[in-house]
Amino acid sequence: MPVNPRSASPRWAVARPARPAAAVRLFCFPYAGGGSSLFTSWSRFLPEAIEVCPVLLPGREERFGEPPRTRVEDLVPELAENLAGWFDKPFAFFGHSMGGEIAFSLAQHLCEGGAARPVHVFVSGCVPHPSPVLRHTLPDDELLAEIRKMNGAPPEFLENPELIELLLPMLRADFALAENCVPAPEAVIPVDVTAFAGSADPEATHRQVQDWAEHVSGRFTSHELTGDHFFLREAAPLLEIVGRTLGRTVTGR
């Protein structure tokens, strides 16, 4: 497994599971409030040629003691530096909601810096426009109501005051990051991009996610899948497309 020679701790990514013979690495970025555990089962739905590598963001899971990032200008250069050791073979990015915005921003940063660039970027459940609601500024009760409306948290979280007190600062920081992560109107990446939308997602409709095409000079495709904003919880239909797309990319077909 690649390790950044400058710092073996904290970890910024993990292979789940490690597939040393894989032809391509798929780096996965979570939605607001999510973590690497979202992608634990994904390898079961993907061919052996793809190594699933969830990105470990500050402020959650094994990095819970670190402050979560709230500005894309801070996070993206850190990601580029600390993931560089993993870019020794073809790689792609997948991100959902906040994670999709991070994935695009990191791809743009790598392309502009002349570094290794992803062979494909998958953006899911997000749009390249400012949010109509600045959720990170809402009072706690209104923020929780927004999370409940999005179907974004299990009942055991929403009904547990201690858990809310523990995790709400991280959620608020993630929303701030997502709201700060919108691409500039002129931002364009020379990378193939696939966008996904949920059929019942008011946050990012299929028509809205197609606006990512304006920021892509490579090939662009989009897909509408059954479900609400968290349609990726039913991973199989999405990963069938991801696996097929990356299979064509790495074989040149």
PDB file of C-alpha atoms in Angstrom:
ATOM      1  CA  MET A   1       0.000   0.000   0.000  1.00  0.00           C
ATOM      2  CA  PRO A   2       1.400   3.424  -0.898  1.00  0.00           C
ATOM      3  CA  VAL A   3       2.483   5.612   1.999  1.00  0.00           C
ATOM      4  CA  ASN A   4       3.315   9.284   1.894  1.00  0.00           C
ATOM      5  CA  PRO A   5       7.027   9.316   2.808  1.00  0.00           C
ATOM      6  CA  ARG A   6       6.669  12.583   4.668  1.00  0.00           C
ATOM      7  CA  SER A   7       4.005  11.393   7.033  1.00  0.00           C
ATOM      8  CA  ALA A   8       2.570   7.956   7.696  1.00  0.00           C
ATOM      9  CA  SER A   9       0.061   9.451  10.147  1.00  0.00           C
ATOM     10  CA  PRO A  10      -2.607  10.621   9.826  1.00  0.00           C
ATOM     11  CA  ARG A  11      -3.741   8.411   6.964  1.00  0.00           C
ATOM     12  CA  TRP A  12      -5.501  10.152   4.083  1.00  0.00           C
ATOM     13  CA  ALA A  13      -6.720   7.033   2.273  1.00  0.00           C
ATOM     14  CA  VAL A  14      -7.068   3.310   2.765  1.00  0.00           C
ATOM     15  CA  ALA A  15      -7.554   0.456   0.301  1.00  0.00           C
ATOM     16  CA  ARG A  16     -10.667  -1.597   1.120  1.00  0.00           C
ATOM     17  CA  PRO A  17      -9.533  -4.225   0.386  1.00  0.00           C
ATOM     18  CA  ALA A  18      -6.006  -3.899  -0.938  1.00  0.00           C
ATOM     19  CA  ARG A  19      -5.773  -5.131  -4.524  1.00  0.00           C
ATOM     20  CA  PRO A  20      -2.088  -4.813  -5.489  1.00  0.00           C
ATOM     21  CA  ALA A  21      -2.727  -6.108  -9.000  1.00  0.00           C
ATOM     22  CA  ALA A  22      -5.563  -3.663  -9.697  1.00  0.00           C
ATOM     23  CA  ALA A  23      -5.308  -1.605 -12.887  1.00  0.00           C
ATOM     24  CA  VAL A  24      -6.964   1.501 -11.424  1.00  0.00           C
ATOM     25  CA  ARG A  25      -7.624   3.029  -8.003  1.00  0.00           C
ATOM     26  CA  LEU A  26     -11.014   4.576  -7.250  1.00  0.00           C
ATOM     27  CA  PHE A  27     -10.741   7.292  -4.576  1.00  0.00           C
ATOM     28  CA  CYS A  28     -14.105   7.844  -2.863  1.00  0.00           C
ATOM     29  CA  PHE A  29     -15.160  11.067  -1.128  1.00  0.00           C
ATOM     30  CA  PRO A  30     -18.151  11.040   1.280  1.00  0.00           C
ATOM     31  CA  TYR A  31     -21.145  13.311   1.588  1.00  0.00           C
ATOM     32  CA  ALA A  32     -21.474  15.768   4.488  1.00  0.00           C
ATOM     33  CA  GLY A  33     -21.386  13.882   7.762  1.00  0.00           C
ATOM     34  CA  GLY A  34     -20.194  10.701   6.074  1.00  0.00           C
ATOM     35  CA  GLY A  35     -16.943   8.817   6.230  1.00  0.00           C
ATOM     36  CA  SER A  36     -14.941   6.025   4.673  1.00  0.00           C
ATOM     37  CA  SER A  37     -17.314   3.370   6.048  1.00  0.00           C
ATOM     38  CA  LEU A  38     -19.817   4.360   3.334  1.00  0.00           C
ATOM     39  CA  PHE A  39     -17.641   2.548   0.822  1.00  0.00           C
ATOM     40  CA  THR A  40     -16.766  -0.594   2.816  1.00  0.00           C
ATOM     41  CA  SER A  41     -18.860  -2.943   0.676  1.00  0.00           C
ATOM     42  CA  TRP A  42     -18.165  -1.389  -2.713  1.00  0.00           C
ATOM     43  CA  SER A  43     -15.400  -3.764  -3.740  1.00  0.00           C
ATOM     44  CA  ARG A  44     -17.959  -6.594  -3.784  1.00  0.00           C
ATOM     45  CA  PHE A  45     -19.741  -4.894  -6.674  1.00  0.00           C
ATOM     46  CA  LEU A  46     -16.635  -3.997  -8.685  1.00  0.00           C
ATOM     47  CA  PRO A  47     -14.183  -6.093 -10.694  1.00  0.00           C
ATOM     48  CA  GLU A  48     -10.807  -7.094  -9.279  1.00  0.00           C
ATOM     49  CA  ALA A  49      -9.164  -4.581 -11.625  1.00  0.00           C
ATOM     50  CA  ILE A  50     -10.524  -1.728  -9.466  1.00  0.00           C
ATOM     51  CA  GLU A  51      -9.133  -0.982  -5.996  1.00  0.00           C
ATOM     52  CA  VAL A  52     -11.586   0.998  -3.841  1.00  0.00           C
ATOM     53  CA  CYS A  53      -9.743   3.655  -1.817  1.00  0.00           C
ATOM     54  CA  PRO A  54     -11.978   5.692   0.533  1.00  0.00           C
ATOM     55  CA  VAL A  55     -10.472   9.056   1.435  1.00  0.00           C
ATOM     56  CA  LEU A  56     -10.101   9.699   5.172  1.00  0.00           C
ATOM     57  CA  LEU A  57     -11.109  13.307   5.754  1.00  0.00           C
ATOM     58  CA  PRO A  58     -10.161  15.204   8.934  1.00  0.00           C
ATOM     59  CA  GLY A  59     -12.779  15.446  11.659  1.00  0.00           C
ATOM     60  CA  ARG A  60     -14.339  11.966  11.487  1.00  0.00           C
ATOM     61  CA  GLU A  61     -13.657   8.306  12.208  1.00  0.00           C
ATOM     62  CA  GLU A  62      -9.977   7.684  13.038  1.00  0.00           C
ATOM     63  CA  ARG A  63      -9.321  11.407  12.456  1.00  0.00           C
ATOM     64  CA  PHE A  64     -12.134  12.617  14.709  1.00  0.00           C
ATOM     65  CA  GLY A  65      -9.709  14.543  16.953  1.00  0.00           C
ATOM     66  CA  GLU A  66      -8.600  16.771  14.081  1.00  0.00           C
ATOM     67  CA  PRO A  67     -10.508  19.914  13.136  1.00  0.00           C
ATOM     68  CA  PRO A  68     -12.708  19.363  10.072  1.00  0.00           C
ATOM     69  CA  ARG A  69     -11.868  21.575   7.110  1.00  0.00           C
ATOM     70  CA  THR A  70     -14.342  24.258   6.092  1.00  0.00           C
ATOM     71  CA  ARG A  71     -12.534  25.787   3.101  1.00  0.00           C
ATOM     72  CA  VAL A  72     -11.768  24.057  -0.176  1.00  0.00           C
ATOM     73  CA  GLU A  73      -8.658  26.243  -0.492  1.00  0.00           C
ATOM     74  CA  ASP A  74      -7.255  24.514   2.596  1.00  0.00           C
ATOM     75  CA  LEU A  75      -8.411  20.960   1.953  1.00  0.00           C
ATOM     76  CA  VAL A  76      -7.583  20.459  -1.713  1.00  0.00           C
ATOM     77  CA  PRO A  77      -3.828  21.221  -1.508  1.00  0.00           C
ATOM     78  CA  GLU A  78      -3.624  18.896   1.512  1.00  0.00           C
ATOM     79  CA  LEU A  79      -5.334  16.149  -0.459  1.00  0.00           C
ATOM     80  CA  ALA A  80      -3.069  16.666  -3.460  1.00  0.00           C
ATOM     81  CA  GLU A  81       0.072  16.425  -1.312  1.00  0.00           C
ATOM     82  CA  ASN A  82      -0.967  13.545   0.895  1.00  0.00           C
ATOM     83  CA  LEU A  83      -2.516  11.389  -1.833  1.00  0.00           C
ATOM     84  CA  ALA A  84       0.362  11.908  -4.282  1.00  0.00           C
ATOM     85  CA  GLY A  85       1.998   8.657  -3.201  1.00  0.00           C
ATOM     86  CA  TRP A  86      -1.143   6.791  -4.267  1.00  0.00           C
ATOM     87  CA  PHE A  87      -1.058   8.213  -7.804  1.00  0.00           C
ATOM     88  CA  ASP A  88       1.523   5.699  -9.072  1.00  0.00           C
ATOM     89  CA  LYS A  89      -1.061   3.948 -11.251  1.00  0.00           C
ATOM     90  CA  PRO A  90      -4.187   5.157 -13.099  1.00  0.00           C
ATOM     91  CA  PHE A  91      -6.776   6.541 -10.700  1.00  0.00           C
ATOM     92  CA  ALA A  92     -10.298   7.937 -10.683  1.00  0.00           C
ATOM     93  CA  PHE A  93     -12.415   9.959  -8.262  1.00  0.00           C
ATOM     94  CA  PHE A  94     -15.947   9.323  -7.022  1.00  0.00           C
ATOM     95  CA  GLY A  95     -17.748  11.753  -4.744  1.00  0.00           C
ATOM     96  CA  HIS A  96     -21.327  12.136  -3.578  1.00  0.00           C
ATOM     97  CA  SER A  97     -22.868  15.514  -2.662  1.00  0.00           C
ATOM     98  CA  MET A  98     -20.075  17.351  -0.779  1.00  0.00           C
ATOM     99  CA  GLY A  99     -17.727  14.592  -1.921  1.00  0.00           C
ATOM    100  CA  GLY A 100     -18.527  15.231  -5.574  1.00  0.00           C
ATOM    101  CA  GLU A 101     -17.598  18.861  -5.211  1.00  0.00           C
ATOM    102  CA  ILE A 102     -14.333  17.891  -3.496  1.00  0.00           C
ATOM    103  CA  ALA A 103     -13.570  15.367  -6.242  1.00  0.00           C
ATOM    104  CA  PHE A 104     -14.048  17.950  -8.974  1.00  0.00           C
ATOM    105  CA  SER A 105     -12.031  20.587  -7.105  1.00  0.00           C
ATOM    106  CA  LEU A 106      -9.148  18.172  -6.550  1.00  0.00           C
ATOM    107  CA  ALA A 107      -9.194  17.106 -10.202  1.00  0.00           C
ATOM    108  CA  GLN A 108      -9.076  20.763 -11.240  1.00  0.00           C
ATOM    109  CA  HIS A 109      -6.172  21.435  -8.862  1.00  0.00           C
ATOM    110  CA  LEU A 110      -4.193  18.481 -10.234  1.00  0.00           C
ATOM    111  CA  CYS A 111      -4.841  19.445 -13.852  1.00  0.00           C
ATOM    112  CA  GLU A 112      -3.828  23.052 -13.288  1.00  0.00           C
ATOM    113  CA  GLY A 113      -0.676  22.010 -11.426  1.00  0.00           C
ATOM    114  CA  GLY A 114       0.520  19.689 -14.165  1.00  0.00           C
ATOM    115  CA  ALA A 115       0.495  16.724 -11.794  1.00  0.00           C
ATOM    116  CA  ALA A 116      -0.905  13.269 -12.415  1.00  0.00           C
ATOM    117  CA  ARG A 117      -4.592  13.618 -13.215  1.00  0.00           C
ATOM    118  CA  PRO A 118      -7.523  11.238 -12.794  1.00  0.00           C
ATOM    119  CA  VAL A 119      -8.612   9.145 -15.746  1.00  0.00           C
ATOM    120  CA  HIS A 120     -12.245   9.747 -14.792  1.00  0.00           C
ATOM    121  CA  VAL A 121     -14.298  11.745 -12.286  1.00  0.00           C
ATOM    122  CA  PHE A 122     -17.717  10.617 -11.035  1.00  0.00           C
ATOM    123  CA  VAL A 123     -19.841  13.353  -9.444  1.00  0.00           C
ATOM    124  CA  SER A 124     -23.000  12.226  -7.716  1.00  0.00           C
ATOM    125  CA  GLY A 125     -25.920  14.040  -6.097  1.00  0.00           C
ATOM    126  CA  CYS A 126     -24.402  17.507  -6.490  1.00  0.00           C
ATOM    127  CA  VAL A 127     -24.620  20.519  -8.790  1.00  0.00           C
ATOM    128  CA  PRO A 128     -22.041  23.149  -9.813  1.00  0.00           C
ATOM    129  CA  HIS A 129     -24.100  26.008  -8.386  1.00  0.00           C
ATOM    130  CA  PRO A 130     -24.228  27.851  -5.053  1.00  0.00           C
ATOM    131  CA  SER A 131     -26.576  26.338  -2.490  1.00  0.00           C
ATOM    132  CA  PRO A 132     -29.859  28.245  -2.066  1.00  0.00           C
ATOM    133  CA  VAL A 133     -29.651  27.563   1.681  1.00  0.00           C
ATOM    134  CA  LEU A 134     -26.511  28.216   3.732  1.00  0.00           C
ATOM    135  CA  ARG A 135     -27.085  25.307   6.079  1.00  0.00           C
ATOM    136  CA  HIS A 136     -23.937  25.834   8.118  1.00  0.00           C
ATOM    137  CA  THR A 137     -25.354  29.148   9.406  1.00  0.00           C
ATOM    138  CA  LEU A 138     -28.689  27.726  10.584  1.00  0.00           C
ATOM    139  CA  PRO A 139     -29.549  27.340  14.283  1.00  0.00           C
ATOM    140  CA  ASP A 140     -29.226  23.776  15.538  1.00  0.00           C
ATOM    141  CA  ASP A 141     -32.938  22.974  15.391  1.00  0.00           C
ATOM    142  CA  GLU A 142     -33.259  24.267  11.828  1.00  0.00           C
ATOM    143  CA  LEU A 143     -30.124  22.444  10.719  1.00  0.00           C
ATOM    144  CA  LEU A 144     -31.447  19.191  12.180  1.00  0.00           C
ATOM    145  CA  ALA A 145     -34.755  19.788  10.415  1.00  0.00           C
ATOM    146  CA  GLU A 146     -32.862  20.152   7.133  1.00  0.00           C
ATOM    147  CA  ILE A 147     -30.983  16.915   7.766  1.00  0.00           C
ATOM    148  CA  ARG A 148     -34.251  15.144   8.593  1.00  0.00           C
ATOM    149  CA  LYS A 149     -35.877  16.505   5.423  1.00  0.00           C
ATOM    150  CA  MET A 150     -32.971  15.205   3.336  1.00  0.00           C
ATOM    151  CA  ASN A 151     -33.271  11.730   4.911  1.00  0.00           C
ATOM    152  CA  GLY A 152     -29.641  12.328   5.773  1.00  0.00           C
ATOM    153  CA  ALA A 153     -29.299  10.658   9.169  1.00  0.00           C
ATOM    154  CA  PRO A 154     -30.664   7.562  10.923  1.00  0.00           C
ATOM    155  CA  PRO A 155     -33.240   7.942  13.737  1.00  0.00           C
ATOM    156  CA  GLU A 156     -30.674   6.890  16.341  1.00  0.00           C
ATOM    157  CA  PHE A 157     -28.769  10.081  15.556  1.00  0.00           C
ATOM    158  CA  LEU A 158     -31.733  12.445  15.363  1.00  0.00           C
ATOM    159  CA  GLU A 159     -33.186  11.106  18.632  1.00  0.00           C
ATOM    160  CA  ASN A 160     -29.937  11.111  20.618  1.00  0.00           C
ATOM    161  CA  PRO A 161     -29.035  14.509  22.149  1.00  0.00           C
ATOM    162  CA  GLU A 162     -25.556  13.332  23.178  1.00  0.00           C
ATOM    163  CA  LEU A 163     -24.773  12.100  19.677  1.00  0.00           C
ATOM    164  CA  ILE A 164     -26.105  15.311  18.164  1.00  0.00           C
ATOM    165  CA  GLU A 165     -23.898  17.389  20.451  1.00  0.00           C
ATOM    166  CA  LEU A 166     -20.895  15.271  19.495  1.00  0.00           C
ATOM    167  CA  LEU A 167     -21.374  15.196  15.731  1.00  0.00           C
ATOM    168  CA  LEU A 168     -23.220  18.396  14.852  1.00  0.00           C
ATOM    169  CA  PRO A 169     -20.036  20.549  14.725  1.00  0.00           C
ATOM    170  CA  MET A 170     -18.586  18.189  12.116  1.00  0.00           C
ATOM    171  CA  LEU A 171     -21.805  18.286  10.107  1.00  0.00           C
ATOM    172  CA  ARG A 172     -21.891  22.070  10.268  1.00  0.00           C
ATOM    173  CA  ALA A 173     -18.259  22.230   9.102  1.00  0.00           C
ATOM    174  CA  ASP A 174     -19.022  19.865   6.222  1.00  0.00           C
ATOM    175  CA  PHE A 175     -21.903  22.021   5.063  1.00  0.00           C
ATOM    176  CA  ALA A 176     -19.625  25.065   5.197  1.00  0.00           C
ATOM    177  CA  LEU A 177     -17.066  23.195   3.090  1.00  0.00           C
ATOM    178  CA  ALA A 178     -19.699  22.136   0.540  1.00  0.00           C
ATOM    179  CA  GLU A 179     -20.999  25.685   0.260  1.00  0.00           C
ATOM    180  CA  ASN A 180     -17.423  26.901  -0.285  1.00  0.00           C
ATOM    181  CA  CYS A 181     -16.652  24.231  -2.889  1.00  0.00           C
ATOM    182  CA  VAL A 182     -18.667  25.469  -5.876  1.00  0.00           C
ATOM    183  CA  PRO A 183     -16.540  25.687  -9.051  1.00  0.00           C
ATOM    184  CA  ALA A 184     -15.937  29.079 -10.637  1.00  0.00           C
ATOM    185  CA  PRO A 185     -18.003  29.679 -13.794  1.00  0.00           C
ATOM    186  CA  GLU A 186     -14.877  29.441 -15.943  1.00  0.00           C
ATOM    187  CA  ALA A 187     -13.564  26.241 -14.296  1.00  0.00           C
ATOM    188  CA  VAL A 188     -13.127  23.451 -16.855  1.00  0.00           C
ATOM    189  CA  ILE A 189     -11.238  20.157 -16.505  1.00  0.00           C
ATOM    190  CA  PRO A 190      -9.876  18.107 -19.437  1.00  0.00           C
ATOM    191  CA  VAL A 191     -11.092  14.874 -17.878  1.00  0.00           C
ATOM    192  CA  ASP A 192     -13.988  12.558 -18.696  1.00  0.00           C
ATOM    193  CA  VAL A 193     -16.811  13.032 -16.188  1.00  0.00           C
ATOM    194  CA  THR A 194     -19.897  10.994 -15.341  1.00  0.00           C
ATOM    195  CA  ALA A 195     -22.675  12.542 -13.247  1.00  0.00           C
ATOM    196  CA  PHE A 196     -25.385  10.736 -11.276  1.00  0.00           C
ATOM    197  CA  ALA A 197     -28.722  11.979  -9.964  1.00  0.00           C
ATOM    198  CA  GLY A 198     -31.487  10.440  -7.891  1.00  0.00           C
ATOM    199  CA  SER A 199     -34.908  10.307  -9.509  1.00  0.00           C
ATOM    200  CA  ALA A 200     -36.557  11.766  -6.385  1.00  0.00           C
ATOM    201  CA  ASP A 201     -33.742  14.075  -5.265  1.00  0.00           C
ATOM    202  CA  PRO A 202     -34.837  17.715  -4.910  1.00  0.00           C
ATOM    203  CA  GLU A 203     -31.252  18.677  -4.026  1.00  0.00           C
ATOM    204  CA  ALA A 204     -29.801  17.713  -7.402  1.00  0.00           C
ATOM    205  CA  THR A 205     -32.183  16.717 -10.181  1.00  0.00           C
ATOM    206  CA  HIS A 206     -30.999  14.959 -13.294  1.00  0.00           C
ATOM    207  CA  ARG A 207     -31.419  18.167 -15.270  1.00  0.00           C
ATOM    208  CA  GLN A 208     -29.367  20.092 -12.719  1.00  0.00           C
ATOM    209  CA  VAL A 209     -26.464  17.637 -12.528  1.00  0.00           C
ATOM    210  CA  GLN A 210     -26.156  17.841 -16.307  1.00  0.00           C
ATOM    211  CA  ASP A 211     -24.831  21.380 -15.776  1.00  0.00           C
ATOM    212  CA  TRP A 212     -21.495  19.761 -14.889  1.00  0.00           C
ATOM    213  CA  ALA A 213     -21.060  19.397 -18.656  1.00  0.00           C
ATOM    214  CA  GLU A 214     -20.256  23.118 -18.791  1.00  0.00           C
ATOM    215  CA  HIS A 215     -17.144  22.424 -16.690  1.00  0.00           C
ATOM    216  CA  VAL A 216     -15.825  19.499 -18.731  1.00  0.00           C
ATOM    217  CA  SER A 217     -13.806  19.506 -21.947  1.00  0.00           C
ATOM    218  CA  GLY A 218     -13.547  15.714 -21.930  1.00  0.00           C
ATOM    219  CA  ARG A 219     -16.476  13.385 -22.482  1.00  0.00           C
ATOM    220  CA  PHE A 220     -19.530  13.917 -20.285  1.00  0.00           C
ATOM    221  CA  THR A 221     -22.341  11.511 -19.532  1.00  0.00           C
ATOM    222  CA  SER A 222     -25.096  11.482 -16.925  1.00  0.00           C
ATOM    223  CA  HIS A 223     -27.417   8.902 -15.390  1.00  0.00           C
ATOM    224  CA  GLU A 224     -30.597   9.091 -13.329  1.00  0.00           C
ATOM    225  CA  LEU A 225     -30.940   6.317 -10.739  1.00  0.00           C
ATOM    226  CA  THR A 226     -33.920   5.411  -8.583  1.00  0.00           C
ATOM    227  CA  GLY A 227     -33.969   7.045  -5.163  1.00  0.00           C
ATOM    228  CA  ASP A 228     -33.733  10.260  -3.172  1.00  0.00           C
ATOM    229  CA  HIS A 229     -30.600  12.276  -2.364  1.00  0.00           C
ATOM    230  CA  PHE A 230     -28.997   9.171  -0.843  1.00  0.00           C
ATOM    231  CA  PHE A 231     -29.678   6.821  -3.746  1.00  0.00           C
ATOM    232  CA  LEU A 232     -26.080   5.560  -3.493  1.00  0.00           C
ATOM    233  CA  ARG A 233     -27.103   3.538  -0.431  1.00  0.00           C
ATOM    234  CA  GLU A 234     -28.385   1.048  -3.002  1.00  0.00           C
ATOM    235  CA  ALA A 235     -24.937   0.783  -4.511  1.00  0.00           C
ATOM    236  CA  ALA A 236     -25.295  -1.990  -7.079  1.00  0.00           C
ATOM    237  CA  PRO A 237     -26.893   0.001  -9.976  1.00  0.00           C
ATOM    238  CA  LEU A 238     -24.434   2.869  -9.563  1.00  0.00           C
ATOM    239  CA  LEU A 239     -21.391   0.621  -9.294  1.00  0.00           C
ATOM    240  CA  GLU A 240     -22.389  -1.380 -12.359  1.00  0.00           C
ATOM    241  CA  ILE A 241     -21.995   1.867 -14.328  1.00  0.00           C
ATOM    242  CA  VAL A 242     -18.798   2.848 -12.514  1.00  0.00           C
ATOM    243  CA  GLY A 243     -17.238  -0.557 -13.099  1.00  0.00           C
ATOM    244  CA  ARG A 244     -18.225  -0.634 -16.773  1.00  0.00           C
ATOM    245  CA  THR A 245     -16.949   2.919 -17.321  1.00  0.00           C
ATOM    246  CA  LEU A 246     -13.577   2.307 -15.661  1.00  0.00           C
ATOM    247  CA  GLY A 247     -13.234  -0.995 -17.454  1.00  0.00           C
ATOM    248  CA  ARG A 248     -13.471   0.832 -20.785  1.00  0.00           C
ATOM    249  CA  THR A 249     -11.102   3.542 -19.560  1.00  0.00           C
ATOM    250  CA  VAL A 250      -8.272   1.261 -18.491  1.00  0.00           C
ATOM    251  CA  THR A 251      -8.559  -0.993 -21.549  1.00  0.00           C
ATOM    252  CA  GLY A 252      -8.862   1.899 -23.983  1.00  0.00           C
ATOM    253  CA  ARG A 253     -12.152   0.630 -25.403  1.00  0.00           C
TER     254      ARG A 253
END
